[in-house]
Amino acid sequence: MKRSFADLTAAPDLHEHGEGTGPKRSRRPVYEDLLPPCNNACPAGENIQAWLSLAQAGRHREAWETLVADNPMPAVHGRVCYHPCEDGCNRSYVDNPVSIHAVERFLGDEAIRQGWKIPVPSVFSGKRVLVVGGGPSGLSAAYHLTRLGHRVEIYEAGPIAGGMMHFGIPAYRLPRHILEAEIRRIEEMGVVIRLHHKVEDILKEKQAGGFDAVFVAVGAHIGRKTDIPARDAGQILDAVRFLRDVELGNPPQIGRRVAIYGGGNTAMDAARTAKRLGVGEALIIYRRDREHMPAHDFEAEEALSEGVKIHWLRSIKEITGTSVTVEIIRLENGRPVPTGELETLEADALILALGQDTDTAFLQHVPGIKFGDDGTVEVGPDMMTGHKGIFAGGDMVPSERTVTVAVGHGKKGRPVYRRLFARRQV
Ligand SMILES: Cc1cc2nc3c(=O)[nH]c(=O)nc-3n(C[C@H](O)[C@H](O)[C@H](O)COP(=O)(O)OP(=O)(O)OC[C@H]3O[C@@H](n4cnc5c(N)ncnc54)[C@H](O)[C@@H]3O)c2cc1C
Ligand code: SF4
């Protein structure tokens, strides 16, 4: 096979592949117009093969334009998205998946470097939309609505837009100048962001601002608690508050030894951040084993390589002063079973990283809106709540409903779905 210098990876030996493409087929393929597995897995619904082929041809600007037709923040996603697109890549049957997120990051960075802008329709649709919450879901909704010709204002409770991209994901994984550049580009399209504006009464705000519709994306910021008997315990913090305080430049006093309770990516971020604050020991305590932890394996790997310790198969029973009593757990069919065997370890502070809940109390009085047991807001396939004209998305709606929104119709009249931002496992 002739190799082109522009190939993204080395040409594979097609005689050696396991399954999928190549000459060793035993069945005749039937072609159907379906989503490729990478696109299907992408939470932002990107047309990956389209922008990859443009990038491969060196047409970087067009590749970026195709990419941002779906996802306004490629430099952010190219860094922090867990790239499920690559798990779905057909090329993995041949050698390795295409490094999609690395190309995405390159295009995102190139756009920032070159100052590429998003074209905005010159004709105003006549509709005004209020977006509540300036996290990735709200920003993405504002971006797509603006591209459709609507006027959008974001009301954001915090001092800066970005939501958990700013106050959750640590700066060592997502440099702030990159995040700010991609948010600025959305503002330059005409999206107005009002900071320090917490929405308490959505119907009143909608009426006062003369908005035709509202998209609510307030995320999930309430750190989950657990009942641990604690006597004279030192600092007990929740991970989201801890990361937020560090980001705001007010890191709490956590002493020399810190224990982090939980096995998700947030636990890894909290432990790695504690290490960067200079603690001598950051110890993650998690009740299942590595195979069953919700954190991505690479995040645990990076944490371990930075000196974070992980105590698998342990749950916290009690805290007295700086003594943390933990119980050893064994797994039965993946389920944790307490053994009654106890150990003691020392920690000056305990950070709880047990997941987050959403604060949707301010929507409780709105007629028609329905809630799940966990406080998430129920929405239909069009992301509208039970109240006409009020939509919701992002971490505040159940995961299976978060992502898809129909934006038009495909060749055969089937709806084409775009995704706003998926929930991740915590
Ligand atoms: C520590 C941590 C690390 C993470 N790392 C990753 C990662 O590497 N990759 C990844 O894909 N995902 C990651 N995530 C998950 C990701 O950040 C979230 O899924 C995403 O931010 C959710 O977006 P959202 O817009 O729904 O909510 P948020 O990002 O939470 O934004 C909601 C916004 O609404 C504002 N708000 C809340 N209430 C009101 C109100 N009443 N009025 C006005 N504004 C309000 C908030 O101030 C906030 O700015 C991480 C999350 C955490 C906590
Ligand atoms: S890295 Fe994430 S956002 Fe980017 S193409 Fe892959 S799944 Fe989609």
CSV table of C-alpha atoms and ligand atoms in Angstrom, one decimal:
chain,number,residue,atom,x,y,z
A,1,MET,CA,0.0,0.0,0.0
A,2,LYS,CA,1.3,3.5,-0.9
A,3,ARG,CA,1.7,5.5,2.2
A,4,SER,CA,0.8,9.2,2.2
A,5,PHE,CA,2.8,11.5,4.4
A,6,ALA,CA,-0.5,12.8,5.7
A,7,ASP,CA,-1.5,9.5,7.2
A,8,LEU,CA,-2.5,9.9,10.9
A,9,THR,CA,-1.1,6.6,11.9
A,10,ALA,CA,1.1,4.0,10.2
A,11,ALA,CA,-0.6,1.9,7.5
A,12,PRO,CA,-1.8,-1.3,9.1
A,13,ASP,CA,-1.0,-4.8,8.0
A,14,LEU,CA,-4.5,-5.8,6.9
A,15,HIS,CA,-3.7,-9.5,6.9
A,16,GLU,CA,-3.2,-9.3,10.7
A,17,HIS,CA,-6.4,-7.6,11.8
A,18,GLY,CA,-8.8,-9.3,14.2
A,19,GLU,CA,-12.2,-8.2,12.7
A,20,GLY,CA,-13.8,-5.2,11.0
A,21,THR,CA,-12.3,-3.9,7.8
A,22,GLY,CA,-9.8,-5.6,5.5
A,23,PRO,CA,-9.5,-8.3,2.9
A,24,LYS,CA,-10.2,-11.3,5.2
A,25,ARG,CA,-13.9,-11.0,5.1
A,26,SER,CA,-16.1,-14.0,5.0
A,27,ARG,CA,-19.4,-12.1,4.7
A,28,ARG,CA,-20.6,-9.6,2.1
A,29,PRO,CA,-21.1,-6.2,3.8
A,30,VAL,CA,-24.5,-4.5,3.6
A,31,TYR,CA,-24.2,-0.7,3.6
A,32,GLU,CA,-26.6,1.3,5.7
A,33,ASP,CA,-26.7,5.0,6.4
A,34,LEU,CA,-25.9,4.9,10.1
A,35,LEU,CA,-23.9,7.0,12.5
A,36,PRO,CA,-20.2,5.8,12.7
A,37,PRO,CA,-19.4,4.4,16.1
A,38,CYS,CA,-17.1,7.4,17.0
A,39,ASN,CA,-19.8,9.9,16.3
A,40,ASN,CA,-22.3,7.8,18.1
A,41,ALA,CA,-20.1,7.7,21.2
A,42,CYS,CA,-19.2,11.4,21.2
A,43,PRO,CA,-21.2,13.3,23.9
A,44,ALA,CA,-21.0,16.5,21.7
A,45,GLY,CA,-22.4,14.6,18.7
A,46,GLU,CA,-19.5,15.7,16.4
A,47,ASN,CA,-19.2,14.7,12.8
A,48,ILE,CA,-15.8,13.3,13.5
A,49,GLN,CA,-14.9,11.5,10.3
A,50,ALA,CA,-15.8,14.7,8.3
A,51,TRP,CA,-13.5,17.0,10.3
A,52,LEU,CA,-10.8,14.4,10.6
A,53,SER,CA,-10.5,13.9,6.8
A,54,LEU,CA,-10.3,17.7,6.4
A,55,ALA,CA,-7.6,17.9,9.0
A,56,GLN,CA,-5.7,15.0,7.3
A,57,ALA,CA,-5.9,17.0,4.0
A,58,GLY,CA,-4.3,20.0,5.8
A,59,ARG,CA,-7.6,22.0,5.5
A,60,HIS,CA,-7.4,23.0,9.2
A,61,ARG,CA,-9.8,26.0,9.1
A,62,GLU,CA,-12.5,24.0,7.4
A,63,ALA,CA,-11.9,21.1,9.8
A,64,TRP,CA,-12.4,23.4,12.7
A,65,GLU,CA,-15.5,24.9,11.2
A,66,THR,CA,-17.0,21.5,10.7
A,67,LEU,CA,-16.1,20.6,14.3
A,68,VAL,CA,-17.6,23.7,15.8
A,69,ALA,CA,-20.8,23.2,13.9
A,70,ASP,CA,-21.5,20.8,16.8
A,71,ASN,CA,-19.1,21.6,19.6
A,72,PRO,CA,-18.2,25.2,20.5
A,73,MET,CA,-15.2,24.2,22.8
A,74,PRO,CA,-12.8,21.9,21.0
A,75,ALA,CA,-9.7,23.1,22.8
A,76,VAL,CA,-11.4,22.3,26.1
A,77,HIS,CA,-12.7,18.9,24.9
A,78,GLY,CA,-9.4,18.0,23.3
A,79,ARG,CA,-8.0,18.2,26.8
A,80,VAL,CA,-10.6,17.0,29.3
A,81,CYS,CA,-13.1,14.9,27.4
A,82,TYR,CA,-12.7,11.2,28.2
A,83,HIS,CA,-12.8,10.6,24.5
A,84,PRO,CA,-15.4,7.8,24.3
A,85,CYS,CA,-15.2,8.3,20.5
A,86,GLU,CA,-11.9,6.5,20.5
A,87,ASP,CA,-13.3,3.5,22.4
A,88,GLY,CA,-15.8,3.2,19.5
A,89,CYS,CA,-13.2,3.7,16.7
A,90,ASN,CA,-13.2,0.9,14.0
A,91,ARG,CA,-9.5,1.4,13.6
A,92,SER,CA,-8.9,-0.4,17.0
A,93,TYR,CA,-9.7,-3.6,15.2
A,94,VAL,CA,-6.8,-3.0,12.9
A,95,ASP,CA,-4.1,-1.5,15.2
A,96,ASN,CA,-4.9,1.5,17.5
A,97,PRO,CA,-7.9,3.9,17.6
A,98,VAL,CA,-7.3,7.2,15.8
A,99,SER,CA,-6.2,9.8,18.4
A,100,ILE,CA,-9.3,11.8,17.8
A,101,HIS,CA,-9.1,14.0,20.9
A,102,ALA,CA,-5.4,15.0,20.1
A,103,VAL,CA,-6.4,16.2,16.7
A,104,GLU,CA,-9.4,18.0,18.2
A,105,ARG,CA,-7.1,19.7,20.7
A,106,PHE,CA,-4.7,20.7,17.9
A,107,LEU,CA,-7.6,22.3,15.9
A,108,GLY,CA,-9.0,24.0,19.0
A,109,ASP,CA,-5.6,25.5,19.8
A,110,GLU,CA,-5.0,26.5,16.2
A,111,ALA,CA,-8.3,28.5,16.2
A,112,ILE,CA,-7.3,30.3,19.4
A,113,ARG,CA,-3.8,31.0,18.0
A,114,GLN,CA,-5.2,32.3,14.7
A,115,GLY,CA,-8.2,34.1,16.2
A,116,TRP,CA,-10.8,32.2,14.1
A,117,LYS,CA,-14.3,33.5,14.7
A,118,ILE,CA,-17.8,31.9,14.4
A,119,PRO,CA,-20.1,33.4,11.8
A,120,VAL,CA,-23.4,34.6,13.3
A,121,PRO,CA,-26.5,35.0,11.2
A,122,SER,CA,-27.2,38.6,10.3
A,123,VAL,CA,-31.0,38.1,10.5
A,124,PHE,CA,-32.5,38.1,14.0
A,125,SER,CA,-35.1,35.4,14.5
A,126,GLY,CA,-37.1,37.6,16.8
A,127,LYS,CA,-36.8,35.2,19.7
A,128,ARG,CA,-35.0,35.9,22.9
A,129,VAL,CA,-33.8,33.1,25.2
A,130,LEU,CA,-32.7,33.1,28.8
A,131,VAL,CA,-30.0,30.5,29.8
A,132,VAL,CA,-29.7,29.9,33.5
A,133,GLY,CA,-26.1,28.7,34.4
A,134,GLY,CA,-22.9,29.4,32.5
A,135,GLY,CA,-21.4,25.9,32.6
A,136,PRO,CA,-20.6,23.9,29.5
A,137,SER,CA,-24.3,22.9,29.0
A,138,GLY,CA,-25.5,26.6,29.3
A,139,LEU,CA,-22.7,27.9,27.1
A,140,SER,CA,-23.2,25.2,24.5
A,141,ALA,CA,-27.0,25.9,24.4
A,142,ALA,CA,-26.3,29.7,24.1
A,143,TYR,CA,-23.9,29.1,21.3
A,144,HIS,CA,-26.2,26.9,19.2
A,145,LEU,CA,-29.2,29.2,19.8
A,146,THR,CA,-27.1,32.2,18.7
A,147,ARG,CA,-26.1,30.3,15.5
A,148,LEU,CA,-29.8,29.8,14.8
A,149,GLY,CA,-30.3,33.6,15.0
A,150,HIS,CA,-31.8,33.9,18.5
A,151,ARG,CA,-30.7,36.5,21.1
A,152,VAL,CA,-29.4,34.8,24.2
A,153,GLU,CA,-28.5,36.0,27.7
A,154,ILE,CA,-26.9,33.8,30.3
A,155,TYR,CA,-27.6,34.5,34.0
A,156,GLU,CA,-24.7,33.0,36.0
A,157,ALA,CA,-24.7,32.8,39.8
A,158,GLY,CA,-20.9,32.6,40.1
A,159,PRO,CA,-18.1,35.2,39.6
A,160,ILE,CA,-17.0,33.7,36.3
A,161,ALA,CA,-18.5,31.6,33.5
A,162,GLY,CA,-17.5,28.0,33.0
A,163,GLY,CA,-19.2,26.1,35.8
A,164,MET,CA,-17.3,22.9,36.7
A,165,MET,CA,-14.9,23.5,33.9
A,166,HIS,CA,-13.6,26.3,36.1
A,167,PHE,CA,-14.4,25.2,39.6
A,168,GLY,CA,-14.2,21.4,39.3
A,169,ILE,CA,-11.6,20.5,36.7
A,170,PRO,CA,-8.2,21.6,38.1
A,171,ALA,CA,-6.1,24.1,36.1
A,172,TYR,CA,-3.3,21.6,35.6
A,173,ARG,CA,-5.6,19.6,33.4
A,174,LEU,CA,-7.4,22.5,31.8
A,175,PRO,CA,-5.3,25.7,31.6
A,176,ARG,CA,-7.6,28.7,32.3
A,177,HIS,CA,-6.4,30.8,29.4
A,178,ILE,CA,-7.7,28.1,27.0
A,179,LEU,CA,-11.0,27.9,28.8
A,180,GLU,CA,-11.4,31.7,28.9
A,181,ALA,CA,-10.5,32.0,25.2
A,182,GLU,CA,-13.3,29.6,24.2
A,183,ILE,CA,-15.8,31.3,26.4
A,184,ARG,CA,-14.8,34.7,25.1
A,185,ARG,CA,-15.4,33.5,21.5
A,186,ILE,CA,-19.0,32.6,22.5
A,187,GLU,CA,-19.4,36.1,24.0
A,188,GLU,CA,-18.1,37.7,20.9
A,189,MET,CA,-20.9,36.1,19.0
A,190,GLY,CA,-23.2,38.3,21.0
A,191,VAL,CA,-24.1,36.1,23.9
A,192,VAL,CA,-24.5,38.3,27.0
A,193,ILE,CA,-23.2,36.8,30.3
A,194,ARG,CA,-24.5,38.4,33.5
A,195,LEU,CA,-22.3,37.2,36.4
A,196,HIS,CA,-23.3,37.2,40.1
A,197,HIS,CA,-26.9,36.7,39.1
A,198,LYS,CA,-28.5,33.8,40.8
A,199,VAL,CA,-31.9,32.9,39.5
A,200,GLU,CA,-34.4,32.2,42.3
A,201,ASP,CA,-37.7,32.7,40.5
A,202,ILE,CA,-37.5,31.5,36.9
A,203,LEU,CA,-41.0,32.6,35.8
A,204,LYS,CA,-40.5,36.1,37.2
A,205,GLU,CA,-37.1,36.4,35.4
A,206,LYS,CA,-38.6,35.1,32.2
A,207,GLN,CA,-41.3,37.7,32.3
A,208,ALA,CA,-39.1,40.6,33.5
A,209,GLY,CA,-36.6,40.0,30.7
A,210,GLY,CA,-39.2,39.4,28.0
A,211,PHE,CA,-37.8,36.0,27.1
A,212,ASP,CA,-39.6,33.6,24.8
A,213,ALA,CA,-38.0,30.5,26.3
A,214,VAL,CA,-35.6,29.5,29.1
A,215,PHE,CA,-32.9,26.8,29.1
A,216,VAL,CA,-31.9,25.8,32.6
A,217,ALA,CA,-28.4,24.3,33.2
A,218,VAL,CA,-27.5,24.7,36.8
A,219,GLY,CA,-25.4,21.6,37.1
A,220,ALA,CA,-24.9,19.4,40.2
A,221,HIS,CA,-23.0,21.2,42.9
A,222,ILE,CA,-24.1,19.8,46.2
A,223,GLY,CA,-21.5,17.4,47.5
A,224,ARG,CA,-23.0,14.1,48.8
A,225,LYS,CA,-22.6,13.4,52.5
A,226,THR,CA,-22.4,10.1,54.4
A,227,ASP,CA,-23.1,9.3,58.0
A,228,ILE,CA,-19.7,8.7,59.6
A,229,PRO,CA,-19.6,9.0,63.4
A,230,ALA,CA,-17.0,11.8,64.0
A,231,ARG,CA,-15.7,12.9,67.4
A,232,ASP,CA,-13.3,15.9,67.7
A,233,ALA,CA,-12.5,15.2,64.0
A,234,GLY,CA,-10.3,17.6,62.2
A,235,GLN,CA,-11.3,19.1,58.9
A,236,ILE,CA,-14.1,17.2,57.0
A,237,LEU,CA,-14.6,18.8,53.6
A,238,ASP,CA,-16.5,18.0,50.4
A,239,ALA,CA,-14.3,17.6,47.3
A,240,VAL,CA,-16.3,20.1,45.2
A,241,ARG,CA,-16.0,22.8,47.8
A,242,PHE,CA,-12.3,22.0,48.3
A,243,LEU,CA,-11.5,22.3,44.6
A,244,ARG,CA,-13.6,25.5,44.3
A,245,ASP,CA,-11.7,27.1,47.3
A,246,VAL,CA,-8.4,26.2,45.7
A,247,GLU,CA,-9.4,27.6,42.4
A,248,LEU,CA,-10.5,30.9,44.2
A,249,GLY,CA,-7.1,31.1,45.8
A,250,ASN,CA,-8.3,30.3,49.3
A,251,PRO,CA,-7.0,26.7,49.8
A,252,PRO,CA,-8.3,25.3,53.2
A,253,GLN,CA,-5.8,24.2,55.8
A,254,ILE,CA,-5.6,20.4,55.4
A,255,GLY,CA,-2.5,19.6,57.3
A,256,ARG,CA,0.2,17.1,56.3
A,257,ARG,CA,-1.9,14.0,55.8
A,258,VAL,CA,-5.2,14.0,53.9
A,259,ALA,CA,-7.6,11.1,53.3
A,260,ILE,CA,-10.0,11.3,50.3
A,261,TYR,CA,-13.1,9.1,50.5
A,262,GLY,CA,-14.4,7.9,47.1
A,263,GLY,CA,-13.2,6.2,43.9
A,264,GLY,CA,-14.3,8.5,41.2
A,265,ASN,CA,-12.5,11.1,39.0
A,266,THR,CA,-13.3,13.8,41.5
A,267,ALA,CA,-11.5,11.8,44.2
A,268,MET,CA,-8.5,11.6,41.9
A,269,ASP,CA,-8.6,15.4,41.2
A,270,ALA,CA,-8.9,16.2,44.9
A,271,ALA,CA,-6.0,14.0,45.8
A,272,ARG,CA,-3.8,15.3,43.0
A,273,THR,CA,-4.7,18.9,44.0
A,274,ALA,CA,-3.9,18.2,47.6
A,275,LYS,CA,-0.5,16.9,46.5
A,276,ARG,CA,0.1,20.1,44.6
A,277,LEU,CA,-0.8,22.1,47.7
A,278,GLY,CA,2.2,20.3,49.3
A,279,VAL,CA,0.6,17.7,51.6
A,280,GLY,CA,3.0,14.9,52.6
A,281,GLU,CA,0.5,12.1,52.1
A,282,ALA,CA,-2.7,12.0,50.1
A,283,LEU,CA,-4.5,8.7,50.6
A,284,ILE,CA,-7.7,7.7,48.7
A,285,ILE,CA,-10.0,5.2,50.5
A,286,TYR,CA,-12.4,3.3,48.3
A,287,ARG,CA,-14.7,0.5,49.1
A,288,ARG,CA,-14.3,-1.5,45.9
A,289,ASP,CA,-11.2,-2.6,43.9
A,290,ARG,CA,-9.5,-0.9,41.0
A,291,GLU,CA,-11.5,-2.9,38.4
A,292,HIS,CA,-14.8,-1.6,39.9
A,293,MET,CA,-13.9,2.0,40.6
A,294,PRO,CA,-15.8,4.7,38.7
A,295,ALA,CA,-12.6,6.7,38.0
A,296,HIS,CA,-11.0,6.2,34.6
A,297,ASP,CA,-8.0,3.9,34.8
A,298,PHE,CA,-5.7,6.5,33.4
A,299,GLU,CA,-6.7,9.0,36.1
A,300,ALA,CA,-5.9,6.5,38.8
A,301,GLU,CA,-2.6,5.7,37.0
A,302,GLU,CA,-1.6,9.4,36.9
A,303,ALA,CA,-2.6,9.9,40.6
A,304,LEU,CA,-0.5,6.9,41.6
A,305,SER,CA,2.5,8.2,39.6
A,306,GLU,CA,2.3,11.5,41.4
A,307,GLY,CA,2.6,9.7,44.8
A,308,VAL,CA,-1.1,9.5,45.7
A,309,LYS,CA,-1.8,6.2,47.6
A,310,ILE,CA,-5.0,4.3,47.1
A,311,HIS,CA,-6.4,1.9,49.8
A,312,TRP,CA,-8.8,-0.3,47.8
A,313,LEU,CA,-11.5,-2.3,49.5
A,314,ARG,CA,-11.9,-0.1,52.6
A,315,SER,CA,-14.8,1.8,54.0
A,316,ILE,CA,-14.7,4.5,56.7
A,317,LYS,CA,-16.4,3.5,60.0
A,318,GLU,CA,-15.5,6.3,62.4
A,319,ILE,CA,-13.2,9.3,62.9
A,320,THR,CA,-11.8,10.3,66.2
A,321,GLY,CA,-9.5,13.3,66.2
A,322,THR,CA,-7.0,12.4,63.5
A,323,SER,CA,-7.6,8.6,63.7
A,324,VAL,CA,-9.7,7.2,60.9
A,325,THR,CA,-11.1,3.7,61.5
A,326,VAL,CA,-11.6,1.8,58.3
A,327,GLU,CA,-13.2,-1.6,57.7
A,328,ILE,CA,-11.8,-4.1,55.2
A,329,ILE,CA,-14.3,-5.1,52.5
A,330,ARG,CA,-14.4,-8.0,50.2
A,331,LEU,CA,-16.3,-8.2,46.9
A,332,GLU,CA,-19.0,-10.7,46.1
A,333,ASN,CA,-20.0,-10.5,42.5
A,334,GLY,CA,-18.7,-6.9,42.4
A,335,ARG,CA,-20.7,-5.9,45.5
A,336,PRO,CA,-18.9,-4.7,48.6
A,337,VAL,CA,-19.4,-6.9,51.7
A,338,PRO,CA,-18.0,-5.7,55.1
A,339,THR,CA,-15.7,-8.3,56.8
A,340,GLY,CA,-15.7,-6.8,60.3
A,341,GLU,CA,-11.9,-6.5,60.2
A,342,LEU,CA,-10.7,-3.0,61.2
A,343,GLU,CA,-7.6,-0.8,60.6
A,344,THR,CA,-6.7,2.6,61.8
A,345,LEU,CA,-4.9,5.3,59.8
A,346,GLU,CA,-4.0,8.9,60.5
A,347,ALA,CA,-5.3,11.9,58.6
A,348,ASP,CA,-5.4,15.6,59.5
A,349,ALA,CA,-8.3,16.2,57.0
A,350,LEU,CA,-10.9,14.1,55.2
A,351,ILE,CA,-12.2,15.1,51.8
A,352,LEU,CA,-15.5,13.4,50.8
A,353,ALA,CA,-15.7,12.8,47.1
A,354,LEU,CA,-19.0,10.8,47.0
A,355,GLY,CA,-20.7,12.5,44.1
A,356,GLN,CA,-22.8,15.5,43.7
A,357,ASP,CA,-26.5,16.3,43.7
A,358,THR,CA,-28.3,19.0,41.9
A,359,ASP,CA,-30.0,22.0,43.6
A,360,THR,CA,-33.3,22.3,41.8
A,361,ALA,CA,-35.4,23.6,44.8
A,362,PHE,CA,-35.9,26.9,43.0
A,363,LEU,CA,-37.9,25.1,40.3
A,364,GLN,CA,-40.2,23.3,42.7
A,365,HIS,CA,-43.0,25.9,42.4
A,366,VAL,CA,-43.0,26.0,38.6
A,367,PRO,CA,-46.2,24.2,37.4
A,368,GLY,CA,-45.7,21.1,35.3
A,369,ILE,CA,-42.0,20.5,36.1
A,370,LYS,CA,-41.4,17.0,37.4
A,371,PHE,CA,-38.4,15.7,39.4
A,372,GLY,CA,-36.7,12.4,39.8
A,373,ASP,CA,-36.0,11.0,43.3
A,374,ASP,CA,-32.5,12.5,43.2
A,375,GLY,CA,-33.8,16.0,42.4
A,376,THR,CA,-32.9,15.9,38.7
A,377,VAL,CA,-35.5,17.5,36.3
A,378,GLU,CA,-37.4,15.3,33.9
A,379,VAL,CA,-37.3,16.4,30.3
A,380,GLY,CA,-38.6,15.0,27.0
A,381,PRO,CA,-36.6,14.1,23.9
A,382,ASP,CA,-36.6,17.8,22.9
A,383,MET,CA,-35.2,18.6,26.4
A,384,MET,CA,-38.4,20.5,27.4
A,385,THR,CA,-39.6,20.1,30.9
A,386,GLY,CA,-43.2,19.7,31.8
A,387,HIS,CA,-43.6,23.5,31.6
A,388,LYS,CA,-43.9,24.8,28.1
A,389,GLY,CA,-41.0,26.9,27.0
A,390,ILE,CA,-38.7,25.9,29.9
A,391,PHE,CA,-36.0,23.5,28.8
A,392,ALA,CA,-33.2,21.9,30.9
A,393,GLY,CA,-29.9,20.0,30.3
A,394,GLY,CA,-26.5,19.1,31.5
A,395,ASP,CA,-25.8,17.6,35.0
A,396,MET,CA,-29.2,18.6,36.4
A,397,VAL,CA,-31.2,16.2,34.2
A,398,PRO,CA,-31.0,12.4,34.2
A,399,SER,CA,-28.0,11.2,32.2
A,400,GLU,CA,-30.0,9.3,29.5
A,401,ARG,CA,-31.9,12.5,28.8
A,402,THR,CA,-29.0,14.9,29.1
A,403,VAL,CA,-27.4,14.6,25.8
A,404,THR,CA,-29.7,14.4,22.8
A,405,VAL,CA,-31.5,17.2,21.2
A,406,ALA,CA,-33.0,17.0,17.7
A,407,VAL,CA,-31.7,19.8,15.5
A,408,GLY,CA,-33.0,18.9,12.1
A,409,HIS,CA,-33.7,16.1,9.7
A,410,GLY,CA,-31.3,13.8,7.8
A,411,LYS,CA,-31.4,12.6,4.2
A,412,LYS,CA,-34.1,10.1,4.8
A,413,GLY,CA,-36.3,12.4,6.9
A,414,ARG,CA,-35.0,10.9,10.1
A,415,PRO,CA,-34.3,13.3,13.0
A,416,VAL,CA,-30.7,14.2,13.4
A,417,TYR,CA,-29.7,14.5,17.1
A,418,ARG,CA,-27.0,16.6,18.6
A,419,ARG,CA,-25.8,16.3,22.1
A,420,LEU,CA,-25.2,19.1,24.5
A,421,PHE,CA,-23.0,17.7,27.3
A,422,ALA,CA,-23.0,14.3,28.9
A,423,ARG,CA,-23.0,13.5,32.5
A,424,ARG,CA,-20.0,11.7,33.6
A,425,GLN,CA,-19.5,9.2,36.3
A,426,VAL,CA,-18.4,10.7,39.6
B,1,LIG,C1,-13.9,17.7,40.0
B,1,LIG,C2,-14.6,17.5,38.7
B,1,LIG,C3,-13.8,17.1,37.6
B,1,LIG,C4,-14.4,16.9,36.3
B,1,LIG,N1,-13.6,16.5,35.3
B,1,LIG,C5,-14.2,16.3,34.1
B,1,LIG,C6,-13.4,15.9,33.0
B,1,LIG,O1,-12.2,15.8,33.1
B,1,LIG,N2,-14.1,15.7,31.8
B,1,LIG,C7,-15.4,15.8,31.7
B,1,LIG,O2,-16.0,15.6,30.6
B,1,LIG,N3,-16.2,16.2,32.7
B,1,LIG,C8,-15.6,16.4,33.9
B,1,LIG,N4,-16.4,16.8,35.0
B,1,LIG,C9,-17.9,16.9,34.8
B,1,LIG,C10,-18.2,18.2,34.1
B,1,LIG,O3,-17.5,19.2,34.6
B,1,LIG,C11,-19.7,18.3,34.3
B,1,LIG,O4,-20.4,17.2,33.7
B,1,LIG,C12,-20.2,19.6,33.5
B,1,LIG,O5,-19.5,20.7,34.0
B,1,LIG,C13,-21.7,19.8,33.7
B,1,LIG,O6,-22.1,20.9,33.0
B,1,LIG,P1,-23.3,21.8,33.4
B,1,LIG,O7,-23.3,23.0,32.5
B,1,LIG,O8,-24.5,20.9,33.4
B,1,LIG,O9,-23.1,22.2,34.9
B,1,LIG,P2,-22.0,23.0,35.6
B,1,LIG,O10,-20.7,22.9,35.0
B,1,LIG,O11,-22.1,22.6,37.1
B,1,LIG,O12,-22.5,24.6,35.5
B,1,LIG,C14,-23.6,25.0,36.1
B,1,LIG,C15,-23.5,26.5,36.3
B,1,LIG,O13,-24.8,27.0,36.8
B,1,LIG,C16,-24.5,28.0,37.8
B,1,LIG,N5,-25.7,28.1,38.6
B,1,LIG,C17,-26.2,27.2,39.5
B,1,LIG,N6,-27.3,27.6,40.1
B,1,LIG,C18,-27.7,28.7,39.5
B,1,LIG,C19,-28.8,29.6,39.6
B,1,LIG,N7,-29.8,29.4,40.4
B,1,LIG,N8,-28.8,30.8,38.8
B,1,LIG,C20,-27.8,31.0,38.0
B,1,LIG,N9,-26.7,30.2,37.8
B,1,LIG,C21,-26.6,29.1,38.6
B,1,LIG,C22,-23.3,27.5,38.5
B,1,LIG,O14,-22.7,28.6,39.2
B,1,LIG,C23,-22.5,27.0,37.3
B,1,LIG,O15,-21.6,27.9,36.8
B,1,LIG,C24,-15.8,17.0,36.2
B,1,LIG,C25,-16.6,17.4,37.3
B,1,LIG,C26,-16.0,17.6,38.5
B,1,LIG,C27,-16.8,18.0,39.7
B,2,SF4,S1,-12.8,13.8,22.4
B,2,SF4,FE1,-14.9,13.9,23.3
B,2,SF4,S2,-15.8,15.7,22.3
B,2,SF4,FE2,-14.0,15.2,21.2
B,2,SF4,S3,-14.7,13.9,19.5
B,2,SF4,FE3,-14.1,12.5,21.1
B,2,SF4,S4,-15.9,12.1,22.4
B,2,SF4,FE4,-16.3,13.9,21.0
